[in-house]
Coordinates of C-alpha atoms and ligand atoms in Angstrom, one line a residue:
M1 CA 0.4 128.4 -30.4
N2 CA 3.4 127.1 -29.2
L3 CA 3.4 123.4 -27.9
C4 CA 6.0 124.2 -24.5
E5 CA 4.1 127.5 -23.3
I6 CA 1.2 124.5 -23.2
V7 CA 2.1 122.3 -21.6
E8 CA 3.7 124.7 -18.8
R9 CA 0.1 126.0 -18.2
L10 CA -1.8 122.5 -18.4
N11 CA 0.7 122.2 -15.5
R12 CA 0.5 125.0 -13.9
N13 CA -3.3 125.7 -13.9
N14 CA -4.3 122.5 -15.2
D15 CA -6.8 123.3 -17.5
L16 CA -7.3 124.2 -21.1
T17 CA -9.5 125.0 -23.9
D18 CA -10.3 122.9 -26.7
E19 CA -8.6 123.8 -29.6
E20 CA -5.1 124.4 -26.9
F21 CA -6.3 120.6 -26.1
I22 CA -6.4 119.7 -30.1
F23 CA -3.0 121.7 -30.5
L24 CA -1.2 119.4 -28.1
I25 CA -2.7 116.5 -29.5
K26 CA -1.9 116.5 -32.9
N27 CA 0.7 117.6 -32.5
N28 CA 4.9 116.6 -30.9
N29 CA 8.6 118.2 -30.6
S30 CA 10.7 116.7 -28.6
I31 CA 10.6 119.3 -26.1
S32 CA 7.0 119.7 -25.4
D33 CA 7.2 115.9 -25.0
D34 CA 9.9 115.9 -23.0
L35 CA 8.5 118.6 -21.0
L36 CA 5.1 116.3 -20.6
Q37 CA 6.9 113.8 -19.4
K38 CA 8.3 115.1 -17.0
Y39 CA 5.8 117.2 -15.5
A40 CA 3.1 114.8 -15.4
Q41 CA 6.5 112.3 -13.6
K42 CA 6.4 115.2 -11.0
M43 CA 2.8 115.1 -10.9
S44 CA 2.4 111.6 -9.3
Q45 CA 6.0 111.8 -7.2
K46 CA 4.1 113.8 -5.7
F47 CA 0.5 112.2 -4.8
F48 CA 2.1 109.2 -4.5
G49 CA 5.9 109.0 -3.8
K50 CA 8.0 106.5 -6.1
N51 CA 5.0 103.8 -5.7
I52 CA 3.0 101.8 -7.9
Y53 CA 0.3 100.4 -7.0
L54 CA 0.1 96.7 -7.5
R55 CA -3.5 95.1 -8.9
G56 CA -4.2 90.7 -9.4
L57 CA -6.5 90.9 -11.8
I58 CA -8.8 87.2 -12.7
E59 CA -10.4 87.7 -15.5
F60 CA -13.5 85.0 -14.7
T61 CA -15.8 85.2 -18.5
N62 CA -14.9 85.4 -21.8
Y63 CA -19.0 85.0 -22.1
C64 CA -19.9 88.3 -23.5
K65 CA -24.1 89.1 -25.1
N66 CA -21.9 92.2 -26.4
D67 CA -20.7 92.8 -30.4
C68 CA -19.0 95.8 -30.2
Y69 CA -16.4 96.1 -33.4
Y70 CA -13.0 96.1 -31.6
C71 CA -12.6 93.6 -29.6
G72 CA -12.2 89.6 -29.5
I73 CA -14.6 88.3 -27.0
R74 CA -18.0 89.8 -28.3
R75 CA -20.5 87.0 -29.6
S76 CA -20.5 86.9 -32.4
N77 CA -16.7 85.0 -32.5
K78 CA -16.7 82.3 -33.7
N79 CA -13.6 81.4 -33.1
A80 CA -13.3 82.6 -28.5
E81 CA -13.5 79.7 -27.0
R82 CA -15.5 80.0 -24.3
Y83 CA -14.6 79.5 -20.4
R84 CA -16.7 80.5 -16.7
L85 CA -14.6 80.3 -13.8
N86 CA -16.6 79.1 -10.6
S87 CA -16.6 80.4 -7.6
E88 CA -14.1 78.3 -6.0
E89 CA -11.3 78.4 -9.1
I90 CA -12.0 82.4 -8.2
L91 CA -11.3 81.7 -4.3
S92 CA -8.3 79.7 -6.0
C93 CA -6.9 82.6 -7.5
C94 CA -7.6 84.8 -4.3
E95 CA -5.9 82.4 -2.2
M96 CA -2.7 82.6 -4.6
G97 CA -3.5 86.2 -5.2
Y98 CA -3.0 86.7 -1.6
N99 CA -0.4 84.9 -0.4
L100 CA 1.5 86.3 -3.0
G101 CA 0.8 90.5 -1.3
F102 CA -2.1 90.9 -3.4
R103 CA -4.5 93.6 -1.4
T104 CA -7.0 94.1 -4.4
F105 CA -8.7 92.0 -6.9
V106 CA -9.9 92.6 -9.4
L107 CA -12.7 90.5 -11.3
Q108 CA -13.5 90.8 -14.9
G109 CA -15.6 88.5 -17.0
G110 CA -17.0 90.5 -20.2
E111 CA -21.0 90.8 -19.8
D112 CA -22.0 87.5 -19.2
G113 CA -25.5 86.5 -18.5
Y114 CA -25.3 83.6 -16.0
F115 CA -23.8 85.3 -13.1
T116 CA -26.5 86.7 -11.8
D117 CA -26.1 89.0 -9.1
D118 CA -26.8 86.7 -6.3
M119 CA -24.1 84.3 -7.5
I120 CA -22.1 87.7 -7.9
C121 CA -22.8 88.9 -4.3
S122 CA -21.8 85.8 -2.6
I123 CA -18.9 85.9 -4.9
V124 CA -17.9 89.5 -3.6
Y125 CA -19.1 88.5 0.0
E126 CA -17.2 85.0 0.2
I127 CA -14.0 86.7 -1.1
H128 CA -14.2 90.1 1.8
S129 CA -15.6 87.6 4.8
K130 CA -12.1 85.7 4.0
Y131 CA -10.4 88.8 2.8
P132 CA -11.2 91.7 5.1
D133 CA -7.8 92.9 4.9
C134 CA -8.5 93.2 0.3
A135 CA -10.4 95.5 -1.7
I136 CA -12.5 94.3 -4.6
T137 CA -12.7 95.9 -7.4
L138 CA -14.9 94.6 -10.4
S139 CA -15.6 95.5 -14.0
L140 CA -18.7 93.1 -15.3
G141 CA -20.2 95.8 -17.3
E142 CA -23.5 97.4 -17.9
R143 CA -26.4 96.4 -14.6
S144 CA -29.0 98.5 -13.5
K145 CA -28.4 100.7 -10.1
E146 CA -29.6 98.1 -8.2
S147 CA -27.6 95.3 -8.8
Y148 CA -24.5 97.9 -8.6
K149 CA -26.2 98.4 -5.1
R150 CA -26.8 94.9 -4.2
F151 CA -22.9 94.3 -5.2
F152 CA -21.5 97.4 -3.4
E153 CA -23.7 96.4 0.2
N154 CA -22.1 93.0 0.0
G155 CA -18.6 94.0 0.2
A156 CA -17.4 94.7 -4.0
D157 CA -16.0 98.2 -3.4
R158 CA -14.6 99.8 -6.7
Y159 CA -16.2 99.2 -10.6
L160 CA -14.1 100.1 -13.9
L161 CA -16.1 100.3 -16.7
R162 CA -14.6 102.0 -19.3
Q163 CA -16.9 104.7 -21.1
E164 CA -14.3 103.5 -24.2
T165 CA -16.2 107.2 -26.2
S166 CA -17.3 110.5 -25.2
S167 CA -19.0 111.0 -28.8
K168 CA -21.5 109.6 -28.8
S169 CA -21.1 109.1 -32.6
H170 CA -17.8 108.0 -32.4
Y171 CA -19.4 105.9 -29.4
E172 CA -22.1 103.8 -31.9
F173 CA -19.5 103.6 -34.9
L174 CA -18.0 101.2 -32.1
H175 CA -20.1 99.0 -31.4
P176 CA -23.3 97.9 -32.4
K177 CA -27.1 99.9 -32.4
E178 CA -28.4 98.0 -29.2
M179 CA -25.6 99.4 -27.1
S180 CA -26.2 103.1 -25.9
F181 CA -23.5 105.7 -25.0
Q182 CA -26.5 106.8 -22.6
N183 CA -26.7 103.8 -21.0
R184 CA -23.2 103.8 -20.2
Q185 CA -22.9 107.3 -18.8
R186 CA -25.9 106.2 -17.1
C187 CA -23.5 103.4 -15.1
L188 CA -21.1 105.2 -14.9
Y189 CA -22.9 107.9 -12.2
D190 CA -24.8 105.5 -10.8
L191 CA -22.0 103.9 -9.8
R192 CA -20.4 106.3 -8.1
E193 CA -23.9 108.3 -6.5
I194 CA -23.5 104.4 -4.3
G195 CA -20.1 105.6 -3.3
Y196 CA -17.8 103.1 -5.5
Q197 CA -14.5 104.5 -6.1
V198 CA -14.9 104.6 -9.6
G199 CA -12.8 103.8 -12.8
C200 CA -13.0 105.4 -16.5
G201 CA -11.4 105.4 -19.1
F202 CA -11.1 104.9 -23.1
M203 CA -8.9 103.7 -26.0
V204 CA -6.1 105.3 -28.1
G205 CA -6.8 105.4 -31.8
S206 CA -9.4 103.8 -31.4
P207 CA -11.3 103.3 -35.0
N208 CA -12.5 107.0 -36.6
Q209 CA -10.8 108.0 -33.3
K210 CA -10.5 112.1 -33.4
A211 CA -8.3 114.7 -31.1
E212 CA -11.9 116.2 -30.8
D213 CA -13.2 112.8 -29.4
L214 CA -10.3 113.0 -27.1
V215 CA -11.3 116.2 -25.9
K216 CA -14.2 115.4 -25.1
D217 CA -12.9 112.4 -23.2
L218 CA -11.2 114.6 -21.0
R219 CA -14.1 116.9 -20.7
F220 CA -16.3 114.0 -19.6
M221 CA -14.0 113.0 -17.0
Q222 CA -13.6 116.3 -15.2
E223 CA -16.9 116.0 -14.7
L224 CA -17.5 112.0 -14.0
K225 CA -14.4 112.8 -11.5
P226 CA -13.1 109.4 -11.6
H227 CA -11.0 107.5 -9.1
M228 CA -9.2 105.8 -12.3
I229 CA -8.2 106.2 -15.7
G230 CA -7.5 103.2 -17.5
I231 CA -6.2 103.9 -21.5
G232 CA -4.8 101.7 -23.7
P233 CA -3.7 101.9 -27.3
Y234 CA -6.3 100.0 -29.7
V235 CA -5.0 97.0 -30.9
P236 CA -7.0 95.3 -33.5
H237 CA -8.0 91.3 -33.2
K238 CA -8.0 89.6 -36.3
D239 CA -11.2 87.4 -35.7
T240 CA -13.4 91.6 -35.1
P241 CA -14.4 93.0 -38.1
F242 CA -11.7 95.6 -37.3
A243 CA -9.8 93.8 -37.8
H244 CA -7.9 96.2 -40.4
Y245 CA -7.8 99.7 -38.6
E246 CA -3.9 100.3 -37.8
R247 CA -3.2 100.0 -33.8
G248 CA -3.5 102.7 -31.5
N249 CA -0.3 104.8 -31.3
L250 CA 2.8 104.6 -28.6
E251 CA 3.3 108.4 -28.5
L252 CA 0.2 109.3 -28.4
T253 CA -0.7 107.2 -25.5
L254 CA 2.2 108.2 -23.7
K255 CA 0.8 111.4 -24.2
M256 CA -2.9 111.5 -23.2
L257 CA -1.1 109.4 -19.8
G258 CA 0.7 112.6 -19.1
I259 CA -2.4 115.2 -19.9
I260 CA -4.1 113.0 -17.8
R261 CA -1.9 112.4 -15.2
L262 CA -2.2 117.0 -14.8
M263 CA -5.8 117.2 -15.0
F264 CA -5.7 114.7 -12.5
K265 CA -3.6 115.0 -10.2
D266 CA -4.7 112.6 -7.6
A267 CA -6.0 109.4 -9.8
L268 CA -5.1 105.8 -10.3
L269 CA -4.1 105.7 -13.4
P270 CA -2.7 102.0 -14.5
S271 CA 0.0 101.5 -16.8
T272 CA -2.4 98.6 -18.8
T273 CA -1.5 95.4 -20.5
S274 CA -2.5 96.6 -24.2
L275 CA 0.4 99.5 -24.4
G276 CA 2.5 95.8 -22.6
T277 CA 1.8 94.6 -25.7
I278 CA 2.9 97.0 -28.6
H279 CA 5.7 97.5 -27.3
P280 CA 8.4 95.2 -25.1
K281 CA 9.2 98.7 -22.5
G282 CA 6.1 100.0 -22.9
R283 CA 4.5 99.6 -18.8
E284 CA 7.5 100.8 -17.8
M285 CA 7.3 104.3 -20.2
G286 CA 3.7 104.1 -19.5
I287 CA 4.7 104.4 -15.7
L288 CA 7.6 107.0 -16.5
H289 CA 4.6 109.6 -18.2
G290 CA 2.2 109.2 -14.5
A291 CA 0.9 106.3 -14.4
N292 CA 1.4 104.6 -11.1
V293 CA -0.6 101.4 -11.2
V294 CA 0.0 97.6 -12.8
M295 CA -2.7 95.3 -12.8
P296 CA -0.7 91.4 -13.1
N297 CA -3.0 88.6 -14.2
L298 CA -4.1 86.5 -12.0
S299 CA -6.2 84.1 -13.5
P300 CA -5.2 80.7 -14.1
L301 CA -3.0 79.9 -17.4
N302 CA -5.1 77.2 -19.0
V303 CA -7.3 80.6 -19.2
R304 CA -5.4 82.8 -19.9
K305 CA -4.6 82.5 -24.0
K306 CA -9.2 82.9 -23.4
Y307 CA -8.9 85.8 -22.1
M308 CA -8.3 87.4 -26.1
L309 CA -9.3 91.2 -26.4
Y310 CA -6.9 92.0 -29.0
D311 CA -4.1 90.1 -30.9
G312 CA -0.4 89.7 -28.8
K313 CA -1.9 89.4 -25.8
I314 CA 0.8 90.1 -23.0
C315 CA 1.6 87.4 -19.9
T316 CA -0.7 84.4 -21.3
G317 CA 1.8 81.9 -20.5
D318 CA 3.6 83.1 -18.0
E319 CA 2.9 81.7 -13.5
S320 CA 1.3 84.4 -11.6
A321 CA 4.4 84.1 -8.9
Q322 CA 6.8 84.9 -11.7
C323 CA 4.7 87.8 -13.4
R324 CA 4.4 89.7 -9.8
I325 CA 8.8 89.0 -9.7
F326 CA 9.1 90.4 -13.4
L327 CA 6.9 92.9 -13.0
E328 CA 8.7 93.9 -9.3
K329 CA 12.2 93.7 -11.3
R330 CA 11.4 95.6 -13.8
L331 CA 9.6 98.3 -11.6
N332 CA 13.1 98.2 -9.7
R333 CA 15.2 99.0 -12.5
I334 CA 13.1 102.3 -13.5
G335 CA 13.7 103.5 -9.5
Y336 CA 9.8 102.4 -8.3
K337 CA 9.2 100.3 -5.9
V338 CA 5.7 97.5 -5.6
L339 CA 3.4 98.6 -3.2
M340 CA 1.1 96.1 -1.5
S341 CA -1.7 97.8 0.3
R342 CA -5.4 98.2 -0.7
G343 CA -4.1 101.5 -2.4
D344 CA -7.9 103.4 -2.1
H345 CA -7.3 107.1 -3.6
P346 CA -6.4 109.5 -1.4
D347 CA -10.3 110.7 -1.7
F348 CA -11.2 107.5 -0.1
T349 CA -7.9 106.3 3.2
K350 CA -9.3 106.2 6.1
Ligands
5AD1 N1 -8.0 96.8 -27.7 C1 -7.3 97.2 -27.2 N2 -8.5 97.5 -26.3 C2 -9.2 96.6 -26.3 N3 -10.5 96.2 -25.1 C3 -10.9 95.8 -25.4 N4 -10.6 95.8 -26.9 C4 -9.5 96.3 -27.2 C5 -8.5 96.2 -28.6 N5 -9.2 95.3 -28.9 C6 -10.5 97.6 -24.3 C7 -11.8 98.3 -23.5 C8 -12.4 97.3 -22.7 C9 -11.4 97.1 -22.0 C10 -11.9 96.2 -20.8 O1 -10.9 96.2 -23.2 O2 -11.7 99.4 -23.5 O3 -12.7 97.7 -21.9

């Protein structure tokens, strides 16, 4: 098999056999890597130009009932200092974000039962009423279809829930027994059916991940047809059972971004904070490999350091306004500009 030829074919007809994907994932050469990058960049520009959408991320609770072995805010981490934002605090993040130009708010949190469906509905409703021109994205884990439906009816537009891995045995390696591989995928299909713009995703280089598992992720996503795909390298957190595993590889993460861009041509692909964490220019590199979204942090400064999913997470010390300006400058330097519109998926633009 020839790497460049595989990349050419992926670019032309967007599908490969499992064996070809595995070969592409496992092997590197600088010529085929450059080719993949070039095509992924071109594809992103074909649909989105040199425009990058910004989303304002509000990390509203780091309480979590789950105990994922890789995650810094897992319930067993007694060193995590827990916090919750109340609805006024969440709304004031939105206000600040709105004044900075953000037109998408992402409410992300651990799976925190304190926030009942009623509370989430009322927070979503309030944001929606105050900022009817903004999109509301939720990212609060697994709930029932009924709950998802209520959030949607109250004004939520989008939902992010990474599948984390599409291999059952790998899922069971990353998560304790009480978590269900099936339920996670069920949630994603329910969300899609309700009418959300759905985001899924996975970590690259999570402990024990094989090339075969990554191919399963690609196949799962071909079936789900998500509107957004969030991927970033696994980064260890010192207070987790997986502290001793190596971080995910930068080049492999960029390669997966490129492959995903060629397969899911008009998808919204964030260049993630974890990518920016493992390399000072990581987020720029992500953009240059086909990503078209960045999600700066709007959380209050005093809680930023507490939402530590992994060690060394960047942007925990900057004022939101500062983050926003820095980011814009950095994107301009690589020839891109930020767009402050809602940035819906092409299927959802009226
Ligand atoms: N490294 C990288 N990403 C992580 N996440 C959780 N823990 C880590 C880690 N140690 C990701 C998960 C989750 C998202 C919010 O953050 O994929 O879905």
